[in-house]
Amino acid sequence: MGERITLSAWIYLAIGLLTIADAFIAVPSSAALSAALIALFITLQYKNIPRAQQIAGAVLLIIGIAGAAISGQWWEVLVLGTAKSRTFLLLFFAISWLQFPVGLSPALRSTRGAIMNQPGDRRFITLSMGVHVLGSILNVAGLGLLTPVVENQKDPKLQKRLALSLMHGFTSASCWSPFYIGMIVVLTVLPGLRWTQMAPAGAGMAVLLIAVFWLYDRTFLAGNHAPPPQAGEPAATMRSMLRTAGILAVLIALVVTAIQTFGTTVAVALGIVGAPFAMVWLAAIERRPAAQISNTLGFMRRVIALFPTLRNEALVFAAANVFGAGVAAMVPAHDLSATVNALLPWPDAKIAALMLLFPICGLLGMHPVIVVIFLSSVLPPELMGLPEWIVGLIYLCVWGTCTMVSPFSGTALFMARATGTPPQTIAWLWTPPSVFVSIAATALYIIALRHWAL
């Protein structure tokens, strides 16, 4: 592996290591240093960011800077706002290490074969559940493991069904998984919440989302013939399935242990565990000692060299945080909340309106992080008259569904590459009907939970 490690790659590595270090020791001027490193990384990589994301990021930054100018809170908006995004960039840092062993693992390849070789219509629900479980732990690497099922499908109608099954199963994991950026964002903007508090209700919501899409698929999309089994996939054995479960269980146990031992956040725990776990996993796949050392060193070099590819994520999360801080600095939250409460005095109506707002913003091309940070900045739960955990559940649910209808989201772009279909077609034509049905069902679920908790 002869990848060249650029200055941008070293800067991103420094951001990740500084964020981890600052969680344990008081690094002098860590916020200013983190903000400077993030700004430098984005500046160096800006020319390589797609034009649409460049424009969106610039607009958000301009609004944030305007908020700083009007309020005079330059430090809070520009420095602290930018530095706040380092927590989210740390999650991408951690996940980058986990992506490579996934495709090399015989156990995971065998598990993929078991999912892809399901007969008839059973494959669709199995695909949704399989990508949900794998994606909930391995994030986008779990989705990538199963995309061959749509890449190799020649029937466009079947390809659409399979793609939707993957997207709904994958995005529903944002309702509960601590390995998802959605969960990290929600726990950051709503600091009174804990993952253990949100996971049970979120898991129930994820099951509901998968079930609703399965019913939708059977009712409206299942007129097509079932796909044949995927050729060329290794047969699954009980041993390989147990090994897959063991790999995922060990990763979860290590993250939970790090959280409990060090009293740190999920993002920092993943940052600590991700790289060593991936190296040990890779070494276990390659049993020859000499090859283990060579592959591990090459693996480290390759991961670090690819950090600049996280440029889009760095821009959108930094810009969204500056935007949220700037708007919060210049918009009186109490005045805005009074208007919202006057228009929507009923808590259930607020829940429905919030859940409808996100997919609409997604259709307009807005990433959910922008909406979540904006709302949490200007309309915190106490001013909306809703319990914090209810607002957290709303954000967790709509995070995944919003990414399915946004043509600029990572989910839509990933599936566009897998299917050879423009992301606008996927986001604006394929997904909206099932997404809005799912939103309606989960809105009723959250409303029922609110009444049950009264």
PDB file of C-alpha atoms in Angstrom, residues 219-407:
ATOM      1  CA  THR A 219     -48.725  -3.803  -0.425  1.00  0.00           C
ATOM      2  CA  PHE A 220     -47.395  -1.468  -3.105  1.00  0.00           C
ATOM      3  CA  LEU A 221     -44.142  -2.854  -4.522  1.00  0.00           C
ATOM      4  CA  ALA A 222     -44.381  -6.649  -4.407  1.00  0.00           C
ATOM      5  CA  GLY A 223     -46.055  -7.091  -7.782  1.00  0.00           C
ATOM      6  CA  ASN A 224     -42.677  -7.891  -9.274  1.00  0.00           C
ATOM      7  CA  HIS A 225     -41.246 -11.391  -9.368  1.00  0.00           C
ATOM      8  CA  ALA A 226     -38.862 -12.295  -6.583  1.00  0.00           C
ATOM      9  CA  PRO A 227     -35.111 -12.047  -7.250  1.00  0.00           C
ATOM     10  CA  PRO A 228     -33.092 -15.218  -7.711  1.00  0.00           C
ATOM     11  CA  PRO A 229     -30.463 -16.079  -5.088  1.00  0.00           C
ATOM     12  CA  GLN A 230     -27.170 -14.205  -5.444  1.00  0.00           C
ATOM     13  CA  ALA A 231     -24.631 -16.328  -7.248  1.00  0.00           C
ATOM     14  CA  GLY A 232     -21.079 -16.689  -6.064  1.00  0.00           C
ATOM     15  CA  GLU A 233     -21.663 -15.973  -2.378  1.00  0.00           C
ATOM     16  CA  PRO A 234     -20.132 -18.334   0.209  1.00  0.00           C
ATOM     17  CA  ALA A 235     -22.530 -20.557   2.058  1.00  0.00           C
ATOM     18  CA  ALA A 236     -23.167 -19.560   5.637  1.00  0.00           C
ATOM     19  CA  THR A 237     -22.416 -21.943   8.463  1.00  0.00           C
ATOM     20  CA  MET A 238     -23.437 -21.797  12.087  1.00  0.00           C
ATOM     21  CA  ARG A 239     -19.786 -21.274  12.988  1.00  0.00           C
ATOM     22  CA  SER A 240     -19.440 -18.250  10.702  1.00  0.00           C
ATOM     23  CA  MET A 241     -22.680 -16.750  11.993  1.00  0.00           C
ATOM     24  CA  LEU A 242     -21.480 -17.180  15.575  1.00  0.00           C
ATOM     25  CA  ARG A 243     -18.140 -15.604  14.681  1.00  0.00           C
ATOM     26  CA  THR A 244     -19.940 -12.615  13.182  1.00  0.00           C
ATOM     27  CA  ALA A 245     -22.044 -12.247  16.313  1.00  0.00           C
ATOM     28  CA  GLY A 246     -18.881 -12.553  18.390  1.00  0.00           C
ATOM     29  CA  ILE A 247     -17.082  -9.807  16.445  1.00  0.00           C
ATOM     30  CA  LEU A 248     -19.983  -7.404  16.885  1.00  0.00           C
ATOM     31  CA  ALA A 249     -20.440  -8.333  20.551  1.00  0.00           C
ATOM     32  CA  VAL A 250     -16.755  -7.747  21.341  1.00  0.00           C
ATOM     33  CA  LEU A 251     -16.836  -4.309  19.707  1.00  0.00           C
ATOM     34  CA  ILE A 252     -19.951  -3.324  21.668  1.00  0.00           C
ATOM     35  CA  ALA A 253     -18.462  -4.652  24.910  1.00  0.00           C
ATOM     36  CA  LEU A 254     -15.234  -2.703  24.399  1.00  0.00           C
ATOM     37  CA  VAL A 255     -17.097   0.550  23.738  1.00  0.00           C
ATOM     38  CA  VAL A 256     -19.389   0.083  26.737  1.00  0.00           C
ATOM     39  CA  THR A 257     -16.392  -0.802  28.927  1.00  0.00           C
ATOM     40  CA  ALA A 258     -14.565   2.335  27.793  1.00  0.00           C
ATOM     41  CA  ILE A 259     -17.608   4.466  28.597  1.00  0.00           C
ATOM     42  CA  GLN A 260     -18.034   2.924  32.037  1.00  0.00           C
ATOM     43  CA  THR A 261     -14.324   2.900  32.887  1.00  0.00           C
ATOM     44  CA  PHE A 262     -13.390   6.386  31.748  1.00  0.00           C
ATOM     45  CA  GLY A 263     -16.783   8.055  32.168  1.00  0.00           C
ATOM     46  CA  THR A 264     -16.531   9.432  28.659  1.00  0.00           C
ATOM     47  CA  THR A 265     -18.905   9.890  25.721  1.00  0.00           C
ATOM     48  CA  VAL A 266     -19.777   7.350  23.029  1.00  0.00           C
ATOM     49  CA  ALA A 267     -17.787   9.271  20.408  1.00  0.00           C
ATOM     50  CA  VAL A 268     -14.625   9.347  22.524  1.00  0.00           C
ATOM     51  CA  ALA A 269     -15.032   5.670  23.450  1.00  0.00           C
ATOM     52  CA  LEU A 270     -15.285   4.768  19.762  1.00  0.00           C
ATOM     53  CA  GLY A 271     -12.269   6.939  19.032  1.00  0.00           C
ATOM     54  CA  ILE A 272     -10.268   4.999  21.626  1.00  0.00           C
ATOM     55  CA  VAL A 273     -11.479   1.537  20.621  1.00  0.00           C
ATOM     56  CA  GLY A 274     -11.902   1.802  16.835  1.00  0.00           C
ATOM     57  CA  ALA A 275      -8.306   1.743  15.589  1.00  0.00           C
ATOM     58  CA  PRO A 276      -6.896  -0.954  17.948  1.00  0.00           C
ATOM     59  CA  PHE A 277      -9.944  -3.166  17.393  1.00  0.00           C
ATOM     60  CA  ALA A 278      -9.604  -2.878  13.612  1.00  0.00           C
ATOM     61  CA  MET A 279      -5.876  -3.687  13.743  1.00  0.00           C
ATOM     62  CA  VAL A 280      -6.405  -6.778  15.895  1.00  0.00           C
ATOM     63  CA  TRP A 281      -9.283  -7.862  13.646  1.00  0.00           C
ATOM     64  CA  LEU A 282      -7.126  -7.462  10.537  1.00  0.00           C
ATOM     65  CA  ALA A 283      -4.272  -9.393  12.157  1.00  0.00           C
ATOM     66  CA  ALA A 284      -6.668 -12.210  13.074  1.00  0.00           C
ATOM     67  CA  ILE A 285      -7.765 -12.488   9.435  1.00  0.00           C
ATOM     68  CA  GLU A 286      -4.145 -12.767   8.252  1.00  0.00           C
ATOM     69  CA  ARG A 287      -2.637 -15.544  10.386  1.00  0.00           C
ATOM     70  CA  ARG A 288       1.000 -15.349   9.175  1.00  0.00           C
ATOM     71  CA  PRO A 289       3.054 -13.216  11.639  1.00  0.00           C
ATOM     72  CA  ALA A 290       5.125 -11.476   8.946  1.00  0.00           C
ATOM     73  CA  ALA A 291       2.022 -10.645   6.940  1.00  0.00           C
ATOM     74  CA  GLN A 292       0.271  -9.437  10.092  1.00  0.00           C
ATOM     75  CA  ILE A 293       2.928  -6.792  10.722  1.00  0.00           C
ATOM     76  CA  SER A 294       3.116  -5.739   7.069  1.00  0.00           C
ATOM     77  CA  ASN A 295      -0.655  -5.588   6.650  1.00  0.00           C
ATOM     78  CA  THR A 296      -1.153  -3.668   9.905  1.00  0.00           C
ATOM     79  CA  LEU A 297       1.383  -0.991   8.955  1.00  0.00           C
ATOM     80  CA  GLY A 298      -0.048  -0.719   5.469  1.00  0.00           C
ATOM     81  CA  PHE A 299      -3.555  -0.576   6.890  1.00  0.00           C
ATOM     82  CA  MET A 300      -2.645   2.306   9.205  1.00  0.00           C
ATOM     83  CA  ARG A 301      -1.082   4.210   6.330  1.00  0.00           C
ATOM     84  CA  ARG A 302      -4.083   3.622   4.083  1.00  0.00           C
ATOM     85  CA  VAL A 303      -6.649   4.766   6.661  1.00  0.00           C
ATOM     86  CA  ILE A 304      -4.720   7.938   7.500  1.00  0.00           C
ATOM     87  CA  ALA A 305      -4.183   8.688   3.799  1.00  0.00           C
ATOM     88  CA  LEU A 306      -7.945   8.550   3.211  1.00  0.00           C
ATOM     89  CA  PHE A 307      -8.874  11.029   5.973  1.00  0.00           C
ATOM     90  CA  PRO A 308      -9.106  13.894   3.418  1.00  0.00           C
ATOM     91  CA  THR A 309     -12.101  12.104   1.860  1.00  0.00           C
ATOM     92  CA  LEU A 310     -14.035  13.191   4.967  1.00  0.00           C
ATOM     93  CA  ARG A 311     -13.942  16.773   3.667  1.00  0.00           C
ATOM     94  CA  ASN A 312     -17.690  16.918   2.930  1.00  0.00           C
ATOM     95  CA  GLU A 313     -18.561  15.806   6.448  1.00  0.00           C
ATOM     96  CA  ALA A 314     -16.114  18.290   7.977  1.00  0.00           C
ATOM     97  CA  LEU A 315     -17.628  21.201   6.054  1.00  0.00           C
ATOM     98  CA  VAL A 316     -21.282  20.382   6.699  1.00  0.00           C
ATOM     99  CA  PHE A 317     -20.844  19.722  10.420  1.00  0.00           C
ATOM    100  CA  ALA A 318     -18.596  22.723  11.072  1.00  0.00           C
ATOM    101  CA  ALA A 319     -20.834  25.020   9.021  1.00  0.00           C
ATOM    102  CA  ALA A 320     -23.982  23.690  10.702  1.00  0.00           C
ATOM    103  CA  ASN A 321     -22.546  24.356  14.161  1.00  0.00           C
ATOM    104  CA  VAL A 322     -21.466  27.897  13.256  1.00  0.00           C
ATOM    105  CA  PHE A 323     -24.890  28.468  11.684  1.00  0.00           C
ATOM    106  CA  GLY A 324     -26.714  27.212  14.775  1.00  0.00           C
ATOM    107  CA  ALA A 325     -24.562  29.265  17.145  1.00  0.00           C
ATOM    108  CA  GLY A 326     -24.967  32.385  15.005  1.00  0.00           C
ATOM    109  CA  VAL A 327     -28.739  32.103  14.708  1.00  0.00           C
ATOM    110  CA  ALA A 328     -29.083  31.400  18.432  1.00  0.00           C
ATOM    111  CA  ALA A 329     -27.015  34.510  19.176  1.00  0.00           C
ATOM    112  CA  MET A 330     -29.234  36.855  17.161  1.00  0.00           C
ATOM    113  CA  VAL A 331     -32.722  35.277  17.443  1.00  0.00           C
ATOM    114  CA  PRO A 332     -34.533  35.719  20.785  1.00  0.00           C
ATOM    115  CA  ALA A 333     -35.499  32.158  21.689  1.00  0.00           C
ATOM    116  CA  HIS A 334     -38.335  33.212  23.997  1.00  0.00           C
ATOM    117  CA  ASP A 335     -40.003  35.288  21.275  1.00  0.00           C
ATOM    118  CA  LEU A 336     -39.778  32.424  18.784  1.00  0.00           C
ATOM    119  CA  SER A 337     -41.089  29.878  21.278  1.00  0.00           C
ATOM    120  CA  ALA A 338     -44.029  32.151  22.100  1.00  0.00           C
ATOM    121  CA  THR A 339     -44.950  32.237  18.414  1.00  0.00           C
ATOM    122  CA  VAL A 340     -44.662  28.460  18.061  1.00  0.00           C
ATOM    123  CA  ASN A 341     -46.722  27.830  21.191  1.00  0.00           C
ATOM    124  CA  ALA A 342     -49.391  30.243  19.979  1.00  0.00           C
ATOM    125  CA  LEU A 343     -49.657  28.515  16.602  1.00  0.00           C
ATOM    126  CA  LEU A 344     -49.390  24.977  18.012  1.00  0.00           C
ATOM    127  CA  PRO A 345     -50.626  24.941  21.609  1.00  0.00           C
ATOM    128  CA  TRP A 346     -51.112  21.148  21.662  1.00  0.00           C
ATOM    129  CA  PRO A 347     -48.050  18.962  22.405  1.00  0.00           C
ATOM    130  CA  ASP A 348     -49.177  16.240  19.999  1.00  0.00           C
ATOM    131  CA  ALA A 349     -49.479  18.801  17.197  1.00  0.00           C
ATOM    132  CA  LYS A 350     -45.927  19.962  17.904  1.00  0.00           C
ATOM    133  CA  ILE A 351     -44.683  16.371  17.665  1.00  0.00           C
ATOM    134  CA  ALA A 352     -46.405  15.872  14.309  1.00  0.00           C
ATOM    135  CA  ALA A 353     -45.175  19.233  12.992  1.00  0.00           C
ATOM    136  CA  LEU A 354     -41.574  18.553  14.029  1.00  0.00           C
ATOM    137  CA  MET A 355     -41.595  15.150  12.368  1.00  0.00           C
ATOM    138  CA  LEU A 356     -43.035  16.594   9.167  1.00  0.00           C
ATOM    139  CA  LEU A 357     -40.519  19.447   9.113  1.00  0.00           C
ATOM    140  CA  PHE A 358     -37.481  17.197   8.740  1.00  0.00           C
ATOM    141  CA  PRO A 359     -38.374  15.316   5.530  1.00  0.00           C
ATOM    142  CA  ILE A 360     -39.518  18.590   3.970  1.00  0.00           C
ATOM    143  CA  CYS A 361     -36.129  20.113   4.776  1.00  0.00           C
ATOM    144  CA  GLY A 362     -34.501  16.947   3.432  1.00  0.00           C
ATOM    145  CA  LEU A 363     -36.352  17.275   0.129  1.00  0.00           C
ATOM    146  CA  LEU A 364     -34.950  20.812  -0.082  1.00  0.00           C
ATOM    147  CA  GLY A 365     -31.454  19.361   0.236  1.00  0.00           C
ATOM    148  CA  MET A 366     -30.784  20.168   3.895  1.00  0.00           C
ATOM    149  CA  HIS A 367     -28.813  17.672   5.960  1.00  0.00           C
ATOM    150  CA  PRO A 368     -30.587  16.745   9.226  1.00  0.00           C
ATOM    151  CA  VAL A 369     -27.645  18.024  11.276  1.00  0.00           C
ATOM    152  CA  ILE A 370     -28.516  21.560  10.138  1.00  0.00           C
ATOM    153  CA  VAL A 371     -32.125  21.247  11.284  1.00  0.00           C
ATOM    154  CA  VAL A 372     -31.268  19.528  14.581  1.00  0.00           C
ATOM    155  CA  ILE A 373     -28.628  22.082  15.547  1.00  0.00           C
ATOM    156  CA  PHE A 374     -30.835  25.001  14.498  1.00  0.00           C
ATOM    157  CA  LEU A 375     -33.854  23.772  16.471  1.00  0.00           C
ATOM    158  CA  SER A 376     -31.832  22.856  19.548  1.00  0.00           C
ATOM    159  CA  SER A 377     -30.231  26.315  19.485  1.00  0.00           C
ATOM    160  CA  VAL A 378     -33.369  28.447  19.112  1.00  0.00           C
ATOM    161  CA  LEU A 379     -36.109  26.098  20.354  1.00  0.00           C
ATOM    162  CA  PRO A 380     -34.841  23.849  23.149  1.00  0.00           C
ATOM    163  CA  PRO A 381     -37.340  21.297  24.523  1.00  0.00           C
ATOM    164  CA  GLU A 382     -38.276  23.341  27.594  1.00  0.00           C
ATOM    165  CA  LEU A 383     -39.371  26.273  25.421  1.00  0.00           C
ATOM    166  CA  MET A 384     -41.393  23.983  23.162  1.00  0.00           C
ATOM    167  CA  GLY A 385     -43.207  22.518  26.148  1.00  0.00           C
ATOM    168  CA  LEU A 386     -42.092  18.965  25.331  1.00  0.00           C
ATOM    169  CA  PRO A 387     -40.057  16.542  27.478  1.00  0.00           C
ATOM    170  CA  GLU A 388     -36.424  16.343  26.434  1.00  0.00           C
ATOM    171  CA  TRP A 389     -36.614  12.591  25.814  1.00  0.00           C
ATOM    172  CA  ILE A 390     -39.588  13.028  23.477  1.00  0.00           C
ATOM    173  CA  VAL A 391     -37.690  15.613  21.432  1.00  0.00           C
ATOM    174  CA  GLY A 392     -34.695  13.262  21.424  1.00  0.00           C
ATOM    175  CA  LEU A 393     -36.815  10.422  20.034  1.00  0.00           C
ATOM    176  CA  ILE A 394     -38.171  12.712  17.326  1.00  0.00           C
ATOM    177  CA  TYR A 395     -34.677  13.734  16.263  1.00  0.00           C
ATOM    178  CA  LEU A 396     -33.425  10.134  16.261  1.00  0.00           C
ATOM    179  CA  CYS A 397     -36.311   8.916  14.122  1.00  0.00           C
ATOM    180  CA  VAL A 398     -36.299  11.682  11.544  1.00  0.00           C
ATOM    181  CA  TRP A 399     -32.511  11.696  11.218  1.00  0.00           C
ATOM    182  CA  GLY A 400     -32.480   8.528   9.137  1.00  0.00           C
ATOM    183  CA  THR A 401     -35.700   9.182   7.238  1.00  0.00           C
ATOM    184  CA  CYS A 402     -34.521  12.701   6.383  1.00  0.00           C
ATOM    185  CA  THR A 403     -31.306  11.396   4.814  1.00  0.00           C
ATOM    186  CA  MET A 404     -33.315   9.154   2.482  1.00  0.00           C
ATOM    187  CA  VAL A 405     -35.108  12.104   0.851  1.00  0.00           C
ATOM    188  CA  SER A 406     -32.100  14.445   0.657  1.00  0.00           C
ATOM    189  CA  PRO A 407     -30.172  14.104  -2.634  1.00  0.00           C
TER     190      PRO A 407
END
